[in-house]
Backbone as JSON, one array per atom type, in Angstrom:
{
  "sequence": "MFDEPRLAFSFLSRVPLGGKGNVKNIARYFTLVGYGAGLIYWVGCRYIHGDLGALLTIVTGFLLFDLFHFDGLLDTFDGFFNQAGREKCLEIMSKGDTGPFAIFFSFFYCLAFFLAFRSSTPEALLFVSVCGRFSMNILLAFTQPAKPGGLGALMSPYDNRSTVWSAVLAAPLIAISPLRWVVSMGVAGVAGVVMSVAARHKLGGYTGDVLGSVCLLSQLAVLICNLYLP",
  "N": [[25.49, -27.2, -30.37], [22.89, -27.27, -29.59], [21.33, -27.53, -31.78], [20.0, -29.9, -32.75], [18.18, -30.55, -30.58], [16.55, -28.25, -30.8], [15.6, -28.63, -33.36], [14.06, -30.9, -32.91], [11.94, -29.87, -31.35], [10.84, -28.1, -33.23], [10.08, -29.88, -35.22], [8.25, -31.59, -33.99], [6.3, -30.07, -32.82], [4.44, -26.94, -32.62], [6.14, -24.99, -31.98], [8.36, -22.76, -33.05], [11.45, -23.22, -33.13], [13.5, -23.51, -34.83], [16.62, -24.83, -35.75], [18.84, -27.49, -36.84], [20.1, -30.41, -38.53], [20.27, -34.03, -38.43], [17.27, -35.62, -39.05], [16.73, -38.16, -38.14], [17.96, -38.24, -35.68], [16.37, -36.89, -33.88], [14.77, -38.46, -32.36], [15.95, -39.1, -29.95], [15.3, -36.99, -28.4], [12.65, -37.01, -27.74], [11.35, -37.18, -25.19], [12.31, -34.84, -24.09], [10.99, -32.85, -25.55], [8.54, -33.29, -24.45], [8.62, -31.95, -22.01], [7.97, -29.35, -22.67], [5.2, -29.4, -23.35], [4.36, -30.43, -20.92], [4.92, -28.35, -19.15], [3.03, -26.44, -19.89], [0.68, -27.8, -19.17], [1.13, -28.12, -16.44], [1.2, -25.47, -15.46], [-1.38, -24.59, -16.21], [-3.04, -26.41, -14.8], [-2.36, -25.81, -12.2], [-2.91, -23.08, -11.82], [-5.22, -22.31, -13.19], [-8.35, -22.99, -12.54], [-11.07, -25.41, -12.28], [-13.52, -26.83, -14.6], [-13.57, -25.38, -17.0], [-11.05, -24.23, -16.97], [-9.46, -26.52, -17.16], [-10.22, -27.4, -19.69], [-9.37, -25.25, -21.35], [-6.64, -25.37, -20.88], [-5.96, -27.91, -21.9], [-6.65, -27.54, -24.6], [-4.8, -25.56, -25.32], [-2.36, -26.92, -24.9], [-2.63, -28.98, -26.78], [-2.86, -27.53, -29.17], [-0.3, -26.45, -29.42], [1.44, -28.63, -29.12], [0.32, -31.25, -29.55], [-1.55, -31.59, -31.64], [-0.54, -32.42, -34.05], [0.07, -35.07, -33.48], [-2.49, -35.91, -32.88], [-3.82, -35.9, -35.3], [-2.58, -38.11, -36.45], [-3.57, -40.04, -34.72], [-6.31, -40.09, -35.36], [-6.21, -41.0, -38.04], [-5.07, -43.49, -37.58], [-7.03, -44.82, -36.07], [-9.03, -45.06, -38.06], [-7.66, -46.66, -39.93], [-6.77, -48.99, -38.5], [-9.13, -50.14, -37.51], [-10.5, -50.8, -39.74], [-11.62, -53.44, -41.81], [-10.24, -54.26, -43.99], [-7.42, -55.36, -46.03], [-3.77, -55.08, -45.67], [-2.67, -53.2, -47.6], [-4.9, -51.67, -48.3], [-5.58, -50.56, -45.84], [-3.32, -48.97, -45.35], [-3.66, -47.21, -47.45], [-6.03, -45.92, -46.72], [-5.19, -44.62, -44.39], [-3.24, -42.93, -45.41], [-4.65, -41.13, -46.95], [-5.9, -39.39, -45.17], [-8.51, -38.67, -44.67], [-11.34, -38.12, -42.55], [-12.91, -40.67, -41.08], [-15.71, -42.79, -39.98], [-14.81, -44.43, -37.83], [-12.71, -42.92, -36.79], [-14.05, -40.6, -35.9], [-15.82, -41.66, -33.98], [-14.17, -43.06, -32.05], [-12.31, -41.1, -31.38], [-13.85, -39.23, -30.08], [-14.42, -40.5, -27.63], [-11.84, -40.79, -26.73], [-11.03, -38.1, -26.31], [-12.91, -37.37, -24.37], [-12.26, -39.11, -22.24], [-9.63, -38.27, -21.75], [-10.05, -35.61, -20.92], [-11.67, -35.96, -18.59], [-9.93, -37.42, -16.93], [-7.81, -35.64, -16.81], [-8.78, -33.36, -15.43], [-8.93, -34.33, -12.91], [-6.37, -34.68, -12.11], [-3.11, -34.0, -10.64], [-0.89, -31.13, -10.79], [1.81, -31.97, -10.85], [1.63, -34.64, -11.66], [0.88, -34.35, -14.29], [3.17, -33.55, -15.57], [4.61, -35.93, -15.71], [2.92, -37.33, -17.41], [3.17, -35.95, -19.89], [5.93, -36.01, -20.43], [6.97, -38.7, -19.9], [5.06, -40.14, -21.3], [5.7, -39.75, -23.98], [7.82, -41.39, -24.34], [6.99, -43.79, -25.27], [7.07, -43.71, -28.02], [9.75, -44.07, -28.63], [10.08, -46.73, -27.84], [8.36, -48.03, -29.62], [9.66, -47.48, -32.06], [12.03, -48.84, -31.6], [11.35, -51.51, -31.78], [10.13, -51.95, -34.19], [9.82, -51.87, -37.74], [9.61, -49.55, -40.54], [6.45, -49.35, -42.25], [6.3, -48.73, -44.88], [8.38, -47.48, -47.55], [8.39, -44.69, -47.89], [7.22, -41.49, -46.51], [6.57, -39.87, -43.29], [7.17, -41.56, -41.15], [9.21, -43.23, -42.08], [11.36, -41.55, -42.07], [12.59, -41.76, -39.65], [14.02, -44.04, -39.73], [17.02, -45.9, -40.44], [16.59, -46.83, -37.03], [18.36, -45.66, -34.25], [19.25, -47.4, -31.48], [20.41, -46.26, -29.28], [19.12, -43.92, -28.94], [16.88, -44.5, -27.47], [17.93, -44.86, -24.93], [18.99, -42.28, -24.44], [16.62, -40.79, -24.47], [15.3, -41.82, -22.24], [17.09, -41.02, -20.26], [16.82, -38.24, -20.4], [14.3, -37.99, -19.38], [14.72, -38.66, -16.79], [15.17, -36.64, -14.73], [12.67, -36.25, -13.54], [12.46, -38.12, -11.6], [13.21, -36.98, -9.24], [10.93, -35.73, -8.38], [9.02, -37.76, -7.95], [9.9, -40.96, -7.44], [8.32, -43.29, -7.66], [6.16, -42.56, -9.35], [7.64, -42.07, -11.64], [8.74, -44.56, -12.34], [6.4, -46.08, -12.75], [5.13, -44.57, -14.76], [7.02, -44.58, -16.9], [7.11, -47.3, -17.28], [4.46, -47.91, -18.06], [4.37, -46.43, -20.43], [6.3, -47.84, -21.86], [5.08, -50.37, -22.13], [2.86, -49.61, -23.64], [4.13, -48.86, -26.0], [5.18, -51.33, -26.86], [2.84, -52.85, -27.21], [1.59, -51.38, -29.24], [3.49, -51.74, -31.2], [3.26, -54.49, -31.78], [0.61, -54.51, -32.72], [0.8, -52.8, -34.94], [2.61, -54.15, -36.61], [1.13, -56.43, -37.13], [-1.16, -55.41, -38.4], [-0.31, -53.56, -40.36], [2.22, -54.26, -41.15], [4.28, -52.85, -40.13], [5.38, -49.67, -38.74], [3.96, -46.35, -39.19], [4.1, -42.76, -39.74], [1.69, -41.84, -38.73], [1.03, -43.86, -36.92], [3.06, -43.55, -35.05], [2.34, -41.02, -33.98], [-0.13, -41.69, -32.88], [0.49, -43.62, -30.9], [1.85, -42.05, -29.12], [-0.16, -40.33, -28.08], [-2.06, -42.19, -27.08], [-0.51, -43.48, -25.2], [0.02, -41.35, -23.46], [-2.55, -40.94, -22.43], [-2.94, -43.39, -21.1], [-0.87, -43.27, -19.18], [-1.75, -41.02, -17.8], [-4.18, -41.91, -16.67], [-3.27, -44.02, -15.04], [-1.68, -42.61, -13.21], [-3.58, -41.39, -11.67], [-4.19, -43.15, -9.67], [-2.05, -43.33, -8.05], [-0.25, -42.6, -5.03]],
  "CA": [[25.07, -28.38, -29.61], [21.44, -27.23, -29.37], [20.63, -27.57, -33.05], [19.09, -31.04, -32.86], [17.03, -30.36, -29.69], [15.67, -27.24, -31.39], [14.95, -29.28, -34.5], [13.04, -31.8, -32.36], [10.78, -29.05, -31.0], [10.26, -27.58, -34.46], [9.51, -30.99, -35.99], [7.19, -32.29, -33.25], [5.38, -29.13, -32.21], [4.27, -25.69, -33.33], [7.08, -24.04, -31.39], [9.34, -22.6, -34.12], [12.78, -22.97, -32.58], [14.51, -23.69, -35.87], [17.49, -25.99, -35.57], [19.24, -28.24, -38.02], [20.73, -31.69, -38.22], [19.68, -35.24, -38.99], [15.95, -35.88, -38.47], [16.78, -39.45, -37.44], [18.47, -38.07, -34.32], [15.46, -36.19, -32.97], [14.1, -39.44, -31.49], [16.56, -39.08, -28.62], [14.77, -35.82, -27.67], [11.19, -37.1, -27.61], [10.91, -36.82, -23.84], [12.65, -33.44, -23.86], [9.86, -32.08, -26.08], [7.44, -33.46, -23.51], [8.67, -30.94, -20.95], [7.26, -28.15, -23.14], [3.78, -29.64, -23.14], [4.15, -30.62, -19.49], [4.93, -27.04, -18.5], [1.72, -25.85, -20.14], [-0.3, -28.51, -18.35], [1.42, -27.85, -15.04], [0.76, -24.1, -15.17], [-2.83, -24.53, -16.32], [-3.66, -27.17, -13.72], [-2.06, -25.17, -10.91], [-3.38, -21.7, -11.68], [-6.52, -22.09, -13.83], [-9.11, -24.08, -11.92], [-12.39, -25.73, -12.79], [-13.63, -27.54, -15.87], [-13.19, -24.48, -18.09], [-9.6, -24.12, -16.93], [-8.9, -27.77, -17.7], [-10.46, -27.41, -21.13], [-8.49, -24.27, -21.98], [-5.26, -25.87, -20.79], [-5.81, -29.01, -22.85], [-6.67, -26.98, -25.95], [-3.52, -24.89, -25.54], [-1.33, -27.95, -25.03], [-2.79, -29.69, -28.05], [-2.55, -26.62, -30.27], [1.14, -26.24, -29.53], [2.28, -29.83, -29.09], [-0.25, -32.58, -29.79], [-2.47, -31.72, -32.77], [0.18, -33.22, -35.04], [-0.13, -36.46, -33.08], [-3.92, -36.21, -32.9], [-4.12, -36.25, -36.69], [-2.15, -39.5, -36.61], [-4.49, -40.89, -33.96], [-7.53, -40.23, -36.16], [-5.93, -41.88, -39.18], [-4.82, -44.84, -37.07], [-8.34, -45.4, -35.75], [-9.69, -45.46, -39.31], [-6.92, -47.73, -40.56], [-6.71, -50.21, -37.7], [-10.45, -50.75, -37.32], [-11.02, -51.23, -41.03], [-11.44, -54.89, -41.96], [-9.54, -54.54, -45.25], [-6.04, -55.83, -45.91], [-2.7, -54.14, -45.36], [-2.54, -52.12, -48.57], [-6.08, -50.82, -48.2], [-5.48, -49.82, -44.58], [-2.31, -47.93, -45.57], [-4.25, -46.21, -48.34], [-6.98, -45.15, -45.92], [-4.44, -43.76, -43.48], [-2.48, -41.92, -46.16], [-5.57, -40.12, -47.47], [-6.13, -38.39, -44.14], [-9.93, -38.37, -44.49], [-11.87, -38.5, -41.23], [-13.97, -41.64, -41.24], [-16.56, -43.04, -38.81], [-14.04, -44.95, -36.7], [-11.96, -41.8, -36.22], [-14.98, -39.74, -35.18], [-16.37, -42.37, -32.83], [-13.18, -43.36, -31.01], [-11.66, -39.87, -30.93], [-14.75, -38.61, -29.1], [-14.21, -41.14, -26.33], [-10.47, -40.46, -26.29], [-11.03, -36.73, -25.77], [-13.69, -37.37, -23.14], [-11.47, -39.77, -21.2], [-8.49, -37.41, -21.42], [-10.55, -34.47, -20.16], [-12.11, -36.39, -17.27], [-8.76, -37.78, -16.14], [-7.0, -34.43, -16.66], [-9.32, -32.46, -14.42], [-8.74, -34.95, -11.6], [-4.94, -34.89, -11.91], [-2.31, -32.96, -10.0], [0.06, -30.53, -11.74], [3.02, -32.78, -10.95], [1.35, -35.85, -12.44], [0.78, -34.0, -15.7], [4.53, -33.54, -16.11], [4.93, -37.32, -16.05], [2.1, -37.69, -18.57], [3.7, -35.36, -21.11], [7.32, -36.42, -20.67], [7.11, -40.15, -19.98], [4.17, -40.66, -22.33], [6.36, -39.7, -25.28], [8.82, -42.45, -24.4], [6.41, -44.92, -26.01], [7.5, -43.64, -29.42], [11.07, -44.7, -28.69], [9.9, -48.18, -27.74], [7.79, -48.47, -30.89], [10.72, -47.43, -33.08], [13.06, -49.83, -31.3], [10.89, -52.87, -32.05], [9.31, -51.99, -35.4], [10.35, -51.28, -38.96], [8.59, -48.79, -41.27], [5.53, -50.15, -43.06], [6.51, -48.38, -46.28], [9.66, -46.78, -47.69], [8.24, -43.25, -47.83], [6.41, -40.96, -45.42], [7.25, -39.33, -42.11], [7.68, -42.64, -40.31], [10.46, -43.75, -42.62], [12.44, -40.6, -41.78], [13.24, -42.17, -38.41], [14.68, -45.33, -39.96], [17.12, -46.89, -39.36], [16.54, -46.26, -35.69], [19.52, -45.89, -33.38], [18.73, -47.78, -30.17], [20.94, -45.38, -28.25], [18.13, -42.86, -28.75], [16.0, -44.93, -26.38], [18.64, -44.57, -23.68], [19.02, -40.83, -24.3], [15.27, -40.31, -24.16], [15.05, -42.19, -20.85], [17.93, -40.16, -19.42], [16.23, -36.9, -20.38], [13.11, -38.06, -18.53], [15.15, -39.04, -15.45], [15.02, -35.61, -13.68], [11.37, -36.36, -12.87], [12.61, -39.01, -10.44], [13.31, -36.12, -8.06], [9.57, -35.41, -7.93], [8.44, -38.99, -7.41], [10.45, -42.16, -8.06], [7.25, -44.23, -7.98], [5.47, -42.09, -10.55], [8.53, -42.2, -12.78], [8.83, -45.98, -12.71], [5.1, -46.5, -13.29], [4.87, -43.85, -16.02], [7.9, -45.11, -17.93], [6.69, -48.68, -17.52], [3.22, -47.87, -18.84], [4.74, -45.98, -21.77], [6.99, -48.96, -22.51], [4.07, -51.37, -22.49], [2.07, -49.06, -24.74], [4.96, -48.94, -27.2], [5.27, -52.73, -27.29], [1.51, -53.25, -27.71], [1.37, -50.75, -30.54], [4.41, -52.39, -32.13], [2.63, -55.75, -32.19], [-0.58, -54.2, -33.52], [1.2, -52.2, -36.22], [3.19, -55.2, -37.44], [0.05, -57.33, -37.53], [-2.13, -54.75, -39.28], [0.3, -52.82, -41.47], [3.55, -54.75, -41.47], [5.25, -51.93, -39.56], [4.81, -48.4, -38.27], [3.94, -45.16, -40.05], [4.1, -41.54, -38.95], [0.42, -41.8, -38.01], [1.11, -44.8, -35.79], [3.91, -42.89, -34.04], [1.54, -40.02, -33.3], [-1.2, -42.31, -32.1], [1.01, -44.27, -29.69], [2.19, -40.97, -28.2], [-1.37, -39.88, -27.39], [-2.64, -43.29, -26.31], [0.37, -43.68, -24.04], [-0.22, -40.26, -22.51], [-3.82, -41.22, -21.75], [-2.71, -44.51, -20.18], [-0.07, -42.76, -18.07], [-2.62, -40.11, -17.06], [-5.12, -42.7, -15.87], [-2.52, -44.75, -14.0], [-1.22, -41.67, -12.19], [-4.7, -41.05, -10.79], [-4.28, -44.13, -8.6], [-0.81, -43.33, -7.29], [-0.28, -41.65, -3.9]],
  "C": [[23.56, -28.43, -29.37], [20.65, -27.31, -30.66], [19.61, -28.7, -33.13], [17.95, -30.98, -31.85], [16.04, -29.34, -30.23], [14.91, -27.82, -32.58], [13.83, -30.2, -34.02], [11.78, -31.02, -32.0], [10.09, -28.54, -32.26], [9.54, -28.66, -35.25], [8.27, -31.57, -35.33], [6.17, -31.36, -32.61], [5.21, -27.91, -33.11], [5.15, -24.59, -32.74], [8.25, -23.88, -32.37], [10.73, -22.23, -33.61], [13.89, -23.12, -33.62], [15.31, -24.96, -35.64], [17.8, -26.68, -36.88], [19.92, -29.52, -37.58], [19.99, -32.83, -38.88], [18.35, -35.54, -38.28], [15.94, -37.19, -37.7], [17.2, -39.28, -35.97], [17.49, -37.41, -33.37], [14.73, -37.16, -32.04], [14.68, -39.44, -30.09], [16.02, -37.94, -27.76], [13.26, -35.86, -27.51], [10.73, -36.65, -26.22], [11.25, -35.38, -23.5], [11.53, -32.53, -24.37], [8.67, -32.16, -25.12], [7.44, -32.45, -22.38], [7.95, -29.66, -21.37], [5.77, -28.28, -22.92], [3.47, -29.77, -21.65], [4.11, -29.3, -18.73], [3.59, -26.34, -18.68], [0.66, -26.49, -19.25], [-0.11, -28.21, -16.87], [0.9, -26.46, -14.65], [-0.76, -24.01, -15.19], [-3.53, -25.22, -15.17], [-3.48, -26.47, -12.37], [-2.77, -23.83, -10.73], [-4.74, -21.41, -12.33], [-7.44, -23.25, -13.43], [-10.46, -24.29, -12.61], [-12.35, -26.42, -14.15], [-13.2, -26.66, -17.04], [-11.68, -24.31, -18.15], [-8.92, -25.35, -17.51], [-9.06, -27.82, -19.21], [-9.53, -26.46, -21.87], [-7.04, -24.74, -21.97], [-5.01, -26.99, -21.79], [-5.77, -28.48, -24.28], [-5.34, -26.31, -26.27], [-2.4, -25.9, -25.75], [-1.42, -28.68, -26.35], [-2.44, -28.79, -29.23], [-1.05, -26.49, -30.5], [1.93, -27.53, -29.7], [1.63, -31.11, -29.63], [-1.21, -32.69, -30.97], [-1.85, -32.55, -33.89], [-0.01, -34.71, -34.75], [-1.61, -36.86, -33.16], [-4.37, -36.56, -34.31], [-3.72, -37.7, -36.97], [-3.06, -40.47, -35.88], [-5.77, -41.13, -34.75], [-7.31, -41.2, -37.33], [-5.7, -43.33, -38.74], [-6.11, -45.54, -36.68], [-9.03, -45.9, -37.03], [-8.99, -46.65, -39.96], [-6.99, -49.05, -39.81], [-8.05, -50.91, -37.56], [-11.12, -51.13, -38.63], [-10.68, -52.71, -41.23], [-10.69, -55.27, -43.23], [-8.12, -55.01, -44.97], [-5.05, -54.7, -45.71], [-2.66, -52.94, -46.3], [-3.71, -51.15, -48.49], [-6.02, -49.97, -46.94], [-4.45, -48.69, -44.7], [-2.85, -46.83, -46.46], [-5.21, -45.32, -47.58], [-6.26, -44.16, -45.02], [-3.71, -42.65, -44.22], [-3.38, -40.82, -46.71], [-5.84, -39.02, -46.45], [-7.58, -37.99, -43.97], [-10.39, -38.84, -43.11], [-13.07, -39.4, -41.42], [-14.73, -41.88, -39.96], [-15.8, -43.58, -37.6], [-13.28, -43.83, -36.0], [-12.88, -40.91, -35.38], [-15.45, -40.4, -33.9], [-15.34, -42.52, -31.72], [-12.46, -42.1, -30.53], [-12.54, -39.13, -29.93], [-14.5, -39.19, -27.71], [-12.79, -40.9, -25.81], [-10.46, -39.08, -25.64], [-11.8, -36.65, -24.46], [-12.9, -37.98, -21.99], [-10.29, -38.9, -20.78], [-8.93, -36.23, -20.57], [-10.93, -34.87, -18.74], [-10.94, -36.75, -16.36], [-7.91, -36.54, -15.85], [-7.49, -33.58, -15.51], [-9.2, -33.03, -13.01], [-7.27, -35.12, -11.24], [-4.3, -33.74, -11.15], [-1.36, -32.35, -11.03], [1.3, -31.38, -11.94], [2.8, -34.01, -11.8], [1.32, -35.55, -13.92], [2.15, -33.85, -16.35], [4.94, -34.95, -16.54], [4.17, -37.77, -17.29], [2.77, -37.22, -19.87], [5.1, -35.85, -21.45], [7.43, -37.93, -20.88], [6.23, -40.75, -21.07], [4.81, -40.71, -23.71], [7.43, -40.78, -25.44], [8.31, -43.66, -25.18], [6.83, -44.9, -27.47], [8.88, -44.25, -29.61], [10.96, -46.22, -28.68], [9.33, -48.73, -29.05], [8.85, -48.52, -31.98], [11.76, -48.52, -32.87], [12.66, -51.24, -31.72], [10.19, -53.03, -33.39], [10.03, -51.33, -36.57], [9.24, -50.48, -39.66], [7.73, -49.7, -42.13], [5.72, -49.89, -44.54], [7.77, -47.52, -46.38], [9.56, -45.27, -47.58], [7.44, -42.81, -46.63], [7.23, -40.51, -44.24], [7.87, -40.43, -41.25], [9.03, -43.14, -40.77], [11.64, -42.81, -42.38], [13.23, -40.99, -40.54], [14.04, -43.47, -38.56], [15.96, -45.13, -40.78], [17.24, -46.23, -38.0], [17.77, -46.65, -34.88], [19.02, -46.18, -31.97], [19.32, -46.96, -29.02], [19.99, -44.22, -27.98], [17.16, -43.21, -27.63], [16.63, -44.61, -25.03], [18.67, -43.07, -23.42], [17.66, -40.29, -23.87], [14.91, -40.63, -22.7], [15.85, -41.31, -19.89], [17.34, -38.76, -19.3], [14.95, -36.85, -19.55], [13.47, -38.28, -17.06], [15.02, -37.94, -14.39], [13.69, -35.67, -12.93], [11.41, -37.31, -11.69], [12.66, -38.19, -9.15], [11.94, -35.74, -7.51], [8.92, -36.62, -7.28], [9.04, -40.2, -8.12], [9.37, -43.16, -8.49], [6.52, -43.83, -9.25], [6.34, -42.27, -11.79], [8.59, -43.64, -13.26], [7.52, -46.44, -13.36], [4.85, -45.86, -14.64], [5.73, -44.37, -17.15], [7.52, -46.54, -18.28], [5.44, -48.75, -18.37], [3.51, -47.44, -20.28], [5.45, -47.1, -22.55], [6.04, -50.03, -22.97], [3.24, -50.89, -23.67], [2.84, -49.14, -26.06], [5.04, -50.35, -27.74], [3.94, -53.2, -27.88], [1.25, -52.66, -29.08], [2.29, -51.35, -31.6], [3.81, -53.68, -32.68], [1.44, -55.49, -33.1], [-0.2, -53.67, -34.89], [1.8, -53.25, -37.16], [2.12, -56.14, -37.97], [-0.85, -56.68, -38.59], [-1.49, -54.15, -40.53], [1.63, -53.38, -41.94], [4.64, -53.86, -40.92], [4.58, -50.64, -39.13], [4.79, -47.36, -39.38], [4.02, -43.94, -39.14], [2.82, -41.41, -38.15], [0.45, -42.7, -36.78], [1.98, -44.21, -34.68], [3.11, -41.85, -33.26], [0.49, -40.63, -32.41], [-0.67, -42.97, -30.82], [1.41, -43.22, -28.65], [0.96, -40.56, -27.4], [-2.01, -40.98, -26.56], [-1.82, -43.58, -25.07], [0.15, -42.59, -23.0], [-1.52, -40.48, -21.74], [-3.65, -42.34, -20.73], [-1.92, -44.06, -18.96], [-0.91, -41.84, -17.18], [-3.56, -40.88, -16.14], [-4.4, -43.44, -14.74], [-2.07, -43.83, -12.87], [-2.34, -41.25, -11.24], [-4.75, -41.96, -9.56], [-3.0, -44.22, -7.77], [-0.89, -42.31, -6.15], [0.5, -40.39, -4.18]]
}
């Protein structure tokens, strides 16, 4: 019964838990994987103080859980901000080269994430990591793959029950703060819808890079919003 959750961790992180099953089903465990990253952030924020502590914690979290998504974020910046047509944008993203848009916008992403991170509470960082990943479920629910091959197409056809499962797995955080849970899930949902519209307009659908980028952009949005909650 734990094969697919283990597969989700192995597929979406550098935590080698093994596992087997249908890759399409790992979408229901997106928020579950978020608890792994959230635990790292919670421990680092609680016990390693100062700017250096925040930096070390972020680096550790990204190395284990988010570098895969960060690569997608870079490719998405280069593809989405290019003025070429759909096919050219897909070609740029598939090459994986780091272009000027990726360098420029990723710098500001990392700066914003660091500044918001160091001002956050350990509890808020759990919501960032868990609820932020819910945006990928929303993107998949409203968008078709942009091309028949690639990592993104592995999730298609998407089972909408995975969205419900992912939300249920994030529900234990309600015990910490119902308000933070509602706001965080809502922000993640909006991020997923916005990225869905952008991906359909620019590419005709989502790719694996777009999935990774919406995960990180959603986490940043949730992180910033949580700064203003009591």
